Amino acid sequence: MRKPGSVSDPLWYKDAIIYELHVKAFADSNNDGIGDFRGLMQKLDYLTDLGVTCIWLLPFFPSPLRDDGYDISDYMNVHPSYGTINDFQLFLDAAHERGLQVMIELVINHTSDQHPWFQAARTSPPGSPAREFYVWSDSDQLYKDARIIFTDTEKSNWSWDPVAQAYYWHRFFSHQPDLNFDNPRVMEEVIKVLHFWLDMGVDGLRLDAIPYLVERDGTNCENLAETHAAIKKIRAALDERYEGRMILAEANQPPINVRDYFGDGDECHMAFHFPLMPRIYMALSQEDRQPITDIMAQTPEIPEICQWGMFLRNHDELTLEMVTGDERDYMYLAYSADPRMRINVGIRRRLAPLMDNNRRRIELLNSLLFSFPGTPILYYGDEIGMGDNIYLGDRNGVRTPMQWSGDRNAGFSRANPARLYSPVIMDPVWGYEAINVEAQQGDPSSLLNWMRNMIALRKLFPVFGRGTLRFLGALNRKIMAYIRELDGVQILCVANLSHVWQPAELDLSGFEGMLPVEMLGYVEFPAVTSAPYRVTLGPYEFLWLELQQNMAATYGNL
């Protein structure tokens, strides 16, 4: 039986606050050292109290777990460590009862080499239906213009399979062979998977690594017309049977290329704004707004029903693929002095360590996340300022257990500590005894409570998710000021990117007579006149000011 969507507004994702988590990292209900769906269910009230509206689950499917679940061996089941398909359904229903939407991964560029499809492909003759599920070649010279994504571990996009006696294509790890989207049967199977999860009631699907679906010789095998045709088929299959559901594109590309993944509103509903993220960090380190304003100037208009996904950090490295070589060198120097903090073409650190645990800087970046156009996406643990473990391999350093309390195993599990899927963080600065939910819930001035207040404030104003953005050109480039506007609601946001006090004069002549009201404390600022509007901000300070009609000026003489 097909379940209806959990929301009445088909554009719900425009106003959402998305919270990304890994089931294995959140809460362990059966004390085997691995988080599970029953543990996650026990923490749903925490998420609703935080104010998030949508949970994004990292892959939880059966998998050899050589790439943390992105190497899927069965698309229509749950990894036994996390529970059963019934546990997932119970979790989904419990989330919907609390008004939470749920988004899951649809990893369709590749499978695990342990997937039955690949095992059948490698033992079937060339040209047979089973073999054609993947991309094969007698040589490794095809598609030579395609870059290697995991430069730390892979030297080629081709690997030799001794059973098939042929090379198979993989844009990521060699144990993740790419599916062949030139084969219509592959799309049929993908749509079966889509139907399976949407029929259960899932609200959104994140399409992983979609720029690489189709290969053509003589191209870089990214953003091809045939790839967009495949995505349109997926979207059509969703629209045909479901209402109020959403597809989010993971396309780490320049904005002009990402724009194509919205199509004419007939491909993806949302797409991550990857190029903006590193430039936020660059602007903060340089104390100059230009990296942000430049990339926003390169960001094209998108269809009315579409939305950007905004994030500061996530489960992957802070990717530097979409910056110049000089910018990449600068970022490495500024944010990853220790080479162990780097992986592939990026930096494997959480938000708080990137900010040197500076509360003002953490708050400033979150103020940008919540006030820029798009839907904000929070990474689990960042709401309490969790740290990372750069001594763990791959990207596991930012995937450690959630720190719930100062109790054993950070309150994540009652298992013997040696059984945990990953050690909890235990150092004096970032350890669970210093940073945990329980302590911060009882502290009115904690980062957790600050985040709750900011999320609540943002949810009161649809202008942040749906409004226009216009930068104000203050002469002081350490100050970034912009207007968000929707249906007569006008909000002035001002941010100081510097570590010292900064003055600015803003041209607000178009708002003469309006009264700026600071939104966190509801404090009235001086009314706007024809003269330049002067503000002075402390180190890393920000202001959100609602521009209201000045009732005192209007009715003062009555």
XYZ file of C-alpha atoms in Angstrom, residues 13-276:
264
model
C 11.487 21.703 1.609
C 11.825 25.466 1.101
C 11.080 26.100 4.773
C 12.741 22.962 6.154
C 15.599 22.669 8.638
C 17.387 19.459 7.645
C 19.419 17.428 10.150
C 21.903 14.937 8.730
C 22.794 11.864 10.783
C 24.166 8.366 10.509
C 21.974 5.757 12.188
C 25.058 3.934 13.457
C 26.399 7.103 15.125
C 23.292 8.370 16.888
C 22.016 5.998 19.584
C 22.507 2.301 20.358
C 19.402 0.574 21.786
C 20.672 -3.005 22.040
C 24.149 -2.306 23.426
C 26.118 -3.899 20.614
C 28.168 -0.743 20.085
C 26.368 0.292 16.886
C 23.531 2.810 16.604
C 20.216 1.509 15.282
C 16.727 2.594 14.302
C 15.235 1.812 17.700
C 17.874 4.002 19.314
C 17.136 6.775 16.833
C 13.429 6.542 17.654
C 14.265 7.205 21.301
C 15.952 10.468 20.304
C 13.246 11.895 18.048
C 11.961 14.190 20.791
C 15.443 15.697 21.045
C 15.315 16.540 17.351
C 11.850 18.078 17.563
C 12.969 20.135 20.586
C 15.961 21.338 18.581
C 13.502 22.542 15.950
C 14.643 20.591 12.912
C 11.914 19.507 10.526
C 13.562 16.883 8.296
C 15.978 14.036 9.055
C 18.473 13.074 6.357
C 19.713 9.521 6.905
C 23.051 8.409 5.520
C 22.959 4.969 3.842
C 21.584 2.227 6.102
C 21.270 -0.537 3.500
C 23.016 -3.934 3.522
C 26.614 -3.310 2.589
C 30.161 -4.596 3.124
C 30.721 -1.126 4.670
C 33.973 -0.518 2.844
C 32.715 3.018 2.098
C 30.517 3.503 5.158
C 27.411 2.204 3.398
C 27.782 4.004 0.073
C 28.775 0.598 -1.296
C 25.291 -0.933 -1.372
C 24.725 -4.658 -1.821
C 20.901 -4.611 -1.446
C 18.825 -1.500 -2.185
C 15.609 -2.708 -0.580
C 16.557 -3.726 2.925
C 18.206 -2.533 6.132
C 21.675 -3.465 7.304
C 21.191 -5.980 10.175
C 23.365 -3.852 12.483
C 20.772 -1.064 12.291
C 17.649 -3.208 12.650
C 15.024 -4.538 10.275
C 12.824 -3.098 7.564
C 10.028 -3.120 10.139
C 12.202 -1.063 12.512
C 12.661 1.458 9.718
C 8.902 1.641 9.146
C 8.289 2.156 12.872
C 10.901 4.924 12.909
C 9.377 6.570 9.829
C 5.892 6.512 11.339
C 7.199 7.892 14.655
C 8.977 10.717 12.827
C 5.834 11.592 10.865
C 3.775 11.607 14.069
C 6.105 14.349 15.339
C 5.858 16.364 12.140
C 9.329 15.345 10.954
C 10.030 14.486 7.335
C 12.585 11.815 6.410
C 15.025 11.898 3.501
C 17.111 8.860 2.548
C 19.934 8.198 0.083
C 19.457 6.873 -3.432
C 22.991 5.856 -4.417
C 22.582 4.959 -8.067
C 25.886 5.844 -9.707
C 27.473 2.653 -8.396
C 26.912 -0.424 -6.239
C 29.153 -2.579 -4.103
C 31.108 -5.217 -5.971
C 29.281 -7.620 -3.644
C 25.878 -6.689 -5.073
C 24.209 -9.695 -6.785
C 23.988 -7.626 -9.970
C 27.764 -7.321 -10.173
C 28.370 -10.923 -9.193
C 26.048 -11.973 -12.028
C 27.645 -9.495 -14.429
C 31.192 -10.712 -13.943
C 30.228 -14.361 -14.501
C 28.069 -13.695 -17.582
C 29.364 -13.457 -21.161
C 29.981 -10.071 -22.830
C 26.823 -8.589 -24.324
C 24.494 -10.602 -22.083
C 21.750 -8.777 -20.142
C 23.435 -9.427 -16.802
C 26.873 -8.213 -17.984
C 25.347 -5.026 -19.389
C 24.325 -3.788 -15.911
C 27.848 -2.341 -15.571
C 30.380 -0.557 -17.787
C 33.044 -2.881 -19.222
C 35.957 -2.550 -21.609
C 38.751 -4.687 -22.996
C 41.212 -1.868 -22.280
C 41.660 0.883 -19.709
C 42.082 3.603 -22.349
C 38.452 4.689 -22.761
C 37.169 7.901 -21.119
C 40.703 9.173 -20.466
C 39.450 12.748 -20.011
C 37.510 11.822 -16.857
C 39.268 12.975 -13.690
C 39.992 10.667 -10.761
C 37.912 11.744 -7.764
C 39.559 9.783 -4.942
C 43.095 10.798 -5.790
C 44.481 9.479 -2.494
C 43.510 5.868 -3.191
C 42.738 5.365 -6.891
C 45.164 5.651 -9.796
C 42.622 4.862 -12.524
C 38.870 4.837 -13.091
C 39.231 1.330 -14.534
C 39.928 -1.895 -12.617
C 40.644 -5.346 -14.002
C 38.257 -8.108 -12.991
C 39.929 -11.532 -13.259
C 36.601 -13.360 -13.325
C 35.104 -11.322 -16.172
C 38.488 -10.988 -17.884
C 37.655 -7.351 -18.566
C 38.027 -3.875 -17.092
C 35.093 -2.310 -15.244
C 34.491 1.422 -14.762
C 34.285 3.125 -11.337
C 34.337 6.855 -10.628
C 34.913 6.245 -6.927
C 36.545 3.314 -5.119
C 37.515 0.239 -7.145
C 35.087 -1.843 -5.057
C 32.215 0.366 -6.324
C 31.561 -0.481 -9.996
C 29.428 2.071 -11.863
C 26.023 1.084 -13.149
C 25.408 1.317 -16.895
C 22.640 3.861 -17.514
C 22.781 3.181 -21.239
C 20.971 -0.041 -20.330
C 17.198 0.592 -19.895
C 16.996 -2.311 -17.419
C 19.192 -0.390 -15.002
C 16.716 2.488 -14.953
C 13.864 0.018 -14.438
C 15.599 -1.336 -11.340
C 16.331 2.174 -10.022
C 12.666 3.108 -10.350
C 11.664 -0.091 -8.511
C 13.905 1.018 -5.639
C 12.399 4.516 -5.731
C 8.874 3.062 -5.583
C 9.816 0.744 -2.714
C 10.918 3.523 -0.362
C 8.400 6.157 -1.423
C 5.597 3.618 -1.002
C 6.727 3.242 2.618
C 6.242 6.983 3.080
C 9.734 8.451 2.703
C 9.532 12.197 1.987
C 12.784 12.858 0.164
C 15.611 11.198 -1.751
C 19.177 12.451 -1.946
C 20.654 11.444 -5.296
C 24.316 10.686 -4.648
C 27.052 11.556 -7.177
C 24.666 12.182 -10.056
C 26.964 14.144 -12.430
C 28.705 10.865 -13.293
C 25.797 8.607 -14.311
C 26.674 8.355 -18.021
C 30.026 8.057 -19.833
C 31.000 9.254 -23.296
C 34.462 9.072 -24.807
C 36.056 12.431 -25.594
C 34.275 14.109 -22.667
C 35.057 14.431 -18.954
C 32.040 12.163 -18.322
C 30.363 14.771 -16.125
C 27.090 16.706 -16.589
C 26.296 15.003 -19.905
C 22.944 15.475 -21.655
C 22.312 11.741 -21.294
C 22.774 12.067 -17.516
C 20.123 14.782 -17.382
C 17.800 12.610 -19.456
C 18.197 9.842 -16.866
C 17.400 12.214 -14.006
C 14.295 13.452 -15.813
C 13.074 9.841 -15.974
C 13.586 9.441 -12.231
C 11.711 12.676 -11.562
C 8.868 11.662 -13.891
C 8.538 8.359 -12.032
C 8.262 10.270 -8.754
C 5.731 12.815 -10.061
C 3.584 10.103 -11.628
C 2.718 8.419 -8.327
C 3.621 10.696 -5.426
C 2.813 14.154 -4.113
C 4.821 16.287 -1.727
C 8.069 14.355 -2.157
C 11.469 15.850 -2.942
C 14.714 14.946 -4.733
C 17.993 16.553 -3.618
C 20.969 16.506 -6.004
C 24.519 15.933 -4.851
C 26.384 17.596 -7.704
C 29.732 19.044 -6.666
C 30.038 21.365 -9.652
C 30.239 25.095 -10.446
C 26.894 26.888 -9.933
C 26.241 27.228 -13.657
C 26.472 23.439 -14.053
C 24.460 22.698 -10.918
C 21.712 24.925 -12.300
C 21.136 22.305 -15.014
C 20.190 19.705 -12.377
C 17.016 21.671 -11.681
C 16.085 21.441 -15.360
C 12.913 23.396 -16.020
C 11.665 22.301 -12.647
C 11.512 18.749 -14.001
C 14.754 17.296 -12.575
C 15.754 17.805 -8.930
C 13.792 19.936 -6.488
C 16.936 20.818 -4.526
C 20.705 20.833 -5.047
C 23.586 21.498 -2.685
C 25.416 24.779 -3.198
C 28.878 23.215 -2.926
C 30.961 26.145 -4.232
C 29.621 28.556 -1.616
